[in-house]
């Protein structure tokens, strides 16, 4: 069997085009573009690349973008003050703090993220948004899992009634993915590092999501014939070589559809961030109308 390769670029283009149209509509209606502020503390080279990509995407789509670079030795209070300022800024509709934070303040991560006004929380990490998602209310949802579900929808892959298995229970990927798939009426199982007989469970999956952070962890003997495989993992195994959590070459011979790494889910994350910034402005404007 030859699997359909779900190319992230294709879906990211659709999501961004849709966001671009909404930006124009918002500008026309309210006379102002959606605005995103990204706070980066310190000089983590990987974070700097991510922040640049976010800024570039905003510019492409007509979203106002502010990158707030703060020095490595920024104190918790200085960062909280900056967040307060951005919470009050009328031209900023989305705020995110790029993670990881420097070691000196990383222990305050929850307090820092929780300071963001939930209406501007475009990463979807604030407990208010987490709670709303879990009770099925409209919320700002973490970009990576939201992108995975969007990709399934845009590919016309049925979710309702399907057995979906997620490997990984992080707050950023696994748990929101559980809620999103449940909302789409899948029967969802979440596996993690303490799960026993993992392969017995993953072999039942019509849709298998791997978010583990271990290179090529999911092998062909762990998947069902014809399944849909979403590989969230990004693992650097050599200076210029990224692989996913799934053994792509082996697994693609057995399944119906699969995302590659690189070139799969990773490309959707920034596109979904753009969608979230637009959504945040729409929600804020609606509550002011
Ligand atoms: P995490 O380290 O927070 O969580 C990993 C999860 O895997 C944990 O819940 C753990 O219980 C589970 N796990 C670990 N070993 C296991 C085992 N042997 N069997 C079953 N479960 C096991 O990671 P995360 O933040 O959820 O990220 C997961 C992967 O996704 C990483 O490779 C990360 O780089 C990638 N990621 C990609 C994007 C993107 O934009 N595409 C975004 C976020 C994360």
Coordinates of C-alpha atoms and ligand atoms in Angstrom, one line a residue:
X1 CA 0.0 0.0 0.0
X2 CA 1.2 3.5 -0.7
X3 CA 0.3 6.0 1.9
X4 CA -0.9 9.5 1.2
X5 CA 1.8 11.9 2.4
X6 CA 0.2 14.8 4.2
X7 CA 2.4 17.7 3.2
X8 CA 2.3 20.5 5.8
X9 CA 3.1 23.2 3.3
X10 CA -0.1 22.6 1.4
X11 CA -2.3 23.0 4.5
X12 CA -0.3 25.9 5.9
X13 CA -0.9 27.8 2.7
X14 CA -4.6 27.3 2.9
X15 CA -4.7 28.3 6.6
X16 CA -2.6 31.4 5.9
X17 CA -4.7 32.5 2.9
X18 CA -7.8 32.2 5.0
X19 CA -6.1 34.3 7.7
X20 CA -5.0 36.9 5.1
X21 CA -8.6 37.4 4.0
X22 CA -9.8 37.8 7.6
X23 CA -7.1 40.4 8.3
X24 CA -8.4 42.5 5.4
X25 CA -12.0 42.1 6.6
X26 CA -10.9 43.2 10.1
X27 CA -9.0 46.1 8.8
X28 CA -11.9 47.3 6.8
X29 CA -14.4 46.8 9.7
X30 CA -12.3 48.3 12.5
X31 CA -9.7 50.4 10.8
X32 CA -6.9 48.4 12.4
X33 CA -5.0 45.2 11.8
X34 CA -4.7 42.4 14.3
X35 CA -1.5 42.7 16.3
X36 CA 0.8 40.1 17.8
X37 CA 3.5 40.7 20.4
X38 CA 6.1 38.0 20.9
X39 CA 8.3 38.4 24.0
X40 CA 11.7 36.7 23.9
X41 CA 13.9 36.7 26.9
X42 CA 17.6 35.9 26.4
X43 CA 19.5 34.6 23.3
X44 CA 18.4 31.0 22.8
X45 CA 19.4 30.5 19.1
X46 CA 16.5 28.1 18.3
X47 CA 14.0 30.5 19.9
X48 CA 15.4 33.4 17.9
X49 CA 14.7 31.4 14.7
X50 CA 11.1 30.6 15.8
X51 CA 10.4 34.2 16.7
X52 CA 11.8 35.4 13.3
X53 CA 9.5 33.0 11.5
X54 CA 6.5 34.2 13.4
X55 CA 7.4 37.8 12.7
X56 CA 7.9 37.0 9.0
X57 CA 4.5 35.3 8.8
X58 CA 2.8 38.3 10.3
X59 CA 4.4 40.6 7.8
X60 CA 3.3 38.3 4.9
X61 CA -0.3 38.4 6.1
X62 CA -0.6 42.1 7.1
X63 CA -0.7 41.3 10.8
X64 CA 1.1 44.0 12.9
X65 CA 4.0 42.3 14.7
X66 CA 6.1 43.5 17.6
X67 CA 9.1 41.5 18.8
X68 CA 10.0 42.4 22.4
X69 CA 13.5 41.3 23.1
X70 CA 14.5 41.3 26.8
X71 CA 18.0 40.5 28.1
X72 CA 18.9 37.2 29.7
X73 CA 19.0 38.7 33.2
X74 CA 15.4 40.0 33.0
X75 CA 13.7 39.5 36.4
X76 CA 10.3 37.9 36.8
X77 CA 8.8 41.3 37.8
X78 CA 10.2 43.1 34.8
X79 CA 8.7 40.4 32.5
X80 CA 5.3 40.6 34.3
X81 CA 5.3 44.4 33.9
X82 CA 5.9 44.0 30.2
X83 CA 3.0 41.6 29.9
X84 CA 0.8 44.0 31.8
X85 CA 1.7 46.7 29.4
X86 CA 0.9 44.5 26.4
X87 CA -2.3 43.3 28.0
X88 CA -3.4 47.0 28.0
X89 CA -2.1 47.9 24.5
X90 CA -5.1 48.5 22.2
X91 CA -3.1 47.6 19.0
X92 CA -2.0 44.2 20.4
X93 CA -4.5 41.4 20.2
X94 CA -2.2 38.4 20.8
X95 CA 0.7 38.0 23.2
X96 CA 3.0 35.1 23.6
X97 CA 6.1 34.5 25.6
X98 CA 8.6 32.4 23.7
X99 CA 9.7 29.3 25.7
X100 CA 12.0 28.1 27.2
X101 CA 12.6 31.0 29.6
X102 CA 16.2 31.5 30.9
X103 CA 16.9 29.2 33.9
X104 CA 16.9 32.1 36.3
X105 CA 13.1 32.7 35.8
X106 CA 12.0 29.3 34.4
X107 CA 10.6 28.2 37.7
X108 CA 8.0 31.1 37.4
X109 CA 6.8 29.9 34.0
X110 CA 3.2 29.3 35.1
X111 CA 2.9 32.6 36.9
X112 CA 4.3 34.4 33.9
X113 CA 2.1 32.6 31.3
X114 CA -1.0 33.1 33.5
X115 CA -0.4 36.8 33.6
X116 CA -1.4 37.1 29.9
X117 CA -4.9 38.2 29.4
X118 CA -6.7 35.0 28.4
X119 CA -8.3 36.9 25.5
X120 CA -4.8 37.6 24.2
X121 CA -3.4 34.2 25.0
X122 CA -2.7 33.0 21.4
X123 CA -0.6 30.0 22.6
X124 CA -3.7 28.8 24.4
X125 CA -1.8 27.9 27.5
X126 CA -3.8 30.0 30.0
X127 CA -5.9 27.9 32.5
X128 CA -9.0 29.8 31.3
X129 CA -8.4 28.6 27.7
X130 CA -7.4 25.1 28.8
X131 CA -10.6 24.9 30.9
X132 CA -12.8 26.3 28.1
X133 CA -11.4 23.7 25.7
X134 CA -12.0 20.9 28.1
X135 CA -15.7 21.8 28.5
X136 CA -16.1 22.3 24.8
X137 CA -16.4 26.1 24.8
X138 CA -14.9 28.4 22.2
X139 CA -11.3 29.0 23.2
X140 CA -7.9 29.9 22.0
X141 CA -6.3 26.5 21.4
X142 CA -2.6 25.5 21.3
X143 CA -1.4 25.9 17.8
X144 CA 0.3 22.5 17.2
X145 CA -2.6 20.2 18.1
X146 CA -5.1 22.6 16.5
X147 CA -3.0 22.4 13.3
X148 CA -3.1 18.6 13.4
X149 CA -6.9 18.5 13.6
X150 CA -7.2 21.2 10.9
X151 CA -5.0 19.0 8.6
X152 CA -7.3 16.0 9.2
X153 CA -10.3 18.1 8.3
X154 CA -8.8 19.7 5.3
X155 CA -7.8 16.2 4.1
X156 CA -11.4 15.0 4.5
X157 CA -10.3 12.3 7.0
X158 CA -13.3 11.3 9.1
X159 CA -12.7 11.7 12.8
X160 CA -16.1 10.9 14.2
X161 CA -16.4 7.4 15.7
X162 CA -12.8 6.6 15.0
X163 CA -10.4 5.1 17.5
X164 CA -7.8 7.9 18.0
X165 CA -4.7 7.1 20.1
X166 CA -2.3 9.8 21.3
X167 CA 1.2 8.9 22.6
X168 CA 2.2 11.8 24.9
X169 CA 0.3 13.7 27.5
X170 CA 2.0 17.1 27.6
X171 CA 0.0 20.3 28.2
X172 CA 1.2 21.7 24.8
X173 CA 0.3 18.7 22.6
X174 CA -1.1 15.5 24.1
X175 CA -3.8 16.9 26.4
X176 CA -5.2 19.6 24.1
X177 CA -5.1 17.0 21.3
X178 CA -7.2 14.7 23.5
X179 CA -9.9 17.4 23.9
X180 CA -9.9 18.4 20.3
X181 CA -10.3 14.9 19.0
X182 CA -13.0 14.2 21.7
X183 CA -14.8 17.3 20.5
X184 CA -14.8 15.8 17.0
X185 CA -16.4 12.6 18.4
X186 CA -13.5 10.3 18.2
X187 CA -13.0 7.6 20.9
X188 CA -9.7 8.8 22.3
X189 CA -7.0 7.0 24.3
X190 CA -4.0 8.8 25.7
X191 CA -0.8 6.8 26.3
X192 CA 2.3 8.0 28.1
X193 CA 5.6 6.8 29.6
X194 CA 3.9 4.6 32.1
X195 CA 1.5 2.9 29.7
X196 CA 1.8 -0.9 29.6
X197 CA 1.6 -2.9 26.4
X198 CA 1.7 0.3 24.3
X199 CA 1.8 -1.5 20.9
X200 CA -1.4 -3.4 21.7
X201 CA -3.2 0.0 22.1
X202 CA -1.6 1.8 19.2
X203 CA -2.5 -1.2 16.9
X204 CA -6.1 -0.3 17.6
X205 CA -5.7 3.2 16.3
X206 CA -7.5 4.5 13.2
X207 CA -5.8 7.8 13.9
X208 CA -2.4 7.7 15.7
X209 CA -0.8 10.8 17.0
X210 CA 2.8 10.6 18.1
X211 CA 4.0 13.4 20.5
X212 CA 6.8 11.7 22.4
X213 CA 10.1 13.3 21.5
X214 CA 11.9 10.1 20.8
X215 CA 13.3 9.5 17.3
X216 CA 11.6 6.8 15.2
X217 CA 9.9 5.4 18.3
X218 CA 6.8 4.2 16.4
X219 CA 7.6 1.3 14.2
X220 CA 5.5 -0.6 11.6
X221 CA 4.6 -3.4 14.0
X222 CA 2.9 -0.8 16.3
X223 CA 0.4 0.5 13.7
X224 CA -2.7 -0.8 12.1
X225 CA -2.9 -1.3 8.3
X226 CA -4.5 1.7 6.7
X227 CA -4.2 4.0 9.8
X228 CA -3.7 7.7 9.6
X229 CA -0.4 8.7 11.3
X230 CA 0.3 12.2 12.6
X231 CA 3.9 12.7 13.7
X232 CA 4.3 15.7 16.0
X233 CA 7.9 14.8 17.0
X234 CA 10.8 16.9 16.0
X235 CA 14.1 15.2 16.9
X236 CA 17.5 16.4 15.8
X237 CA 19.7 13.3 15.3
X238 CA 22.6 15.1 13.5
X239 CA 23.4 18.8 13.0
X240 CA 21.4 19.0 9.8
X241 CA 19.1 15.9 10.2
X242 CA 15.6 16.1 11.8
X243 CA 13.4 13.0 12.2
X244 CA 10.0 12.5 13.8
X245 CA 8.7 10.1 16.5
X246 CA 7.6 7.7 13.8
X247 CA 9.9 5.5 11.6
X248 CA 8.5 7.2 8.5
X249 CA 10.2 4.9 5.8
X250 CA 9.0 1.7 7.5
X251 CA 5.5 2.9 8.6
X252 CA 4.5 4.6 5.4
X253 CA 4.4 1.2 3.6
X254 CA 1.6 0.0 5.9
X255 CA -0.6 3.0 6.6
X256 CA -3.2 5.0 4.7
X257 CA -1.8 8.5 5.4
X258 CA 1.2 9.9 7.2
X259 CA 2.8 13.3 7.9
X260 CA 6.5 13.6 7.2
X261 CA 9.2 15.2 9.4
X262 CA 10.3 17.7 8.4
X263 CA 7.6 19.2 6.2
X264 CA 4.6 18.0 8.1
X265 CA 2.9 19.2 11.3
X266 CA 5.8 21.6 12.1
X267 CA 4.8 23.9 9.2
X268 CA 1.2 24.2 10.5
X269 CA 2.1 25.6 13.9
X270 CA 3.0 29.1 12.8
X271 CA 0.0 29.1 10.4
X272 CA -2.3 28.3 13.2
X273 CA -0.7 31.0 15.3
X274 CA -1.7 33.5 12.6
X275 CA -5.3 32.1 12.7
X276 CA -5.3 32.4 16.5
X277 CA -4.2 36.1 16.3
X278 CA -7.1 36.8 13.9
X279 CA -9.5 34.8 16.1
X280 CA -8.3 36.7 19.3
X281 CA -9.0 40.1 17.6
X282 CA -12.4 38.9 16.4
X283 CA -13.3 37.7 19.9
X284 CA -12.1 41.0 21.5
X285 CA -14.0 43.2 19.0
X286 CA -17.1 41.1 19.4
X287 CA -17.1 41.6 23.1
X288 CA -16.7 45.4 22.6
X289 CA -19.4 45.7 19.9
Ligands
LIG1 P1 7.0 16.3 26.4 O1 8.4 15.9 26.6 O2 6.4 17.4 27.2 O3 6.1 15.1 26.5 C1 6.4 13.8 25.9 C2 5.4 12.8 26.3 O4 5.8 11.6 25.8 C3 5.1 12.6 27.8 O5 3.8 12.8 28.1 C4 5.6 11.2 28.1 O6 4.7 10.6 29.0 C5 5.5 10.5 26.7 N1 6.5 9.5 26.6 C6 7.8 9.5 26.8 N2 8.4 8.3 26.7 C7 7.4 7.5 26.4 C8 7.3 6.1 26.1 N3 8.4 5.3 26.1 N4 6.1 5.5 25.8 C9 5.0 6.3 25.8 N5 5.0 7.6 26.0 C10 6.2 8.2 26.3 O7 7.0 16.7 24.8 P2 6.0 17.6 24.0 O8 6.2 19.0 24.3 O9 4.6 17.1 24.0 O10 6.6 17.3 22.5 C11 6.6 16.1 21.9 C12 7.4 16.1 20.6 O11 6.7 17.0 19.8 C13 8.8 16.7 20.7 O12 9.6 16.0 19.8 C14 8.7 18.1 20.4 O13 9.8 18.7 19.8 C15 7.6 18.0 19.3 N6 6.8 19.3 19.2 C16 6.6 19.7 17.9 C17 5.8 20.9 17.7 C18 5.6 21.4 16.3 O14 5.5 22.5 16.1 N7 5.5 20.5 15.4 C19 5.3 21.6 18.8 C20 5.5 21.0 20.1 C21 6.2 19.9 20.3

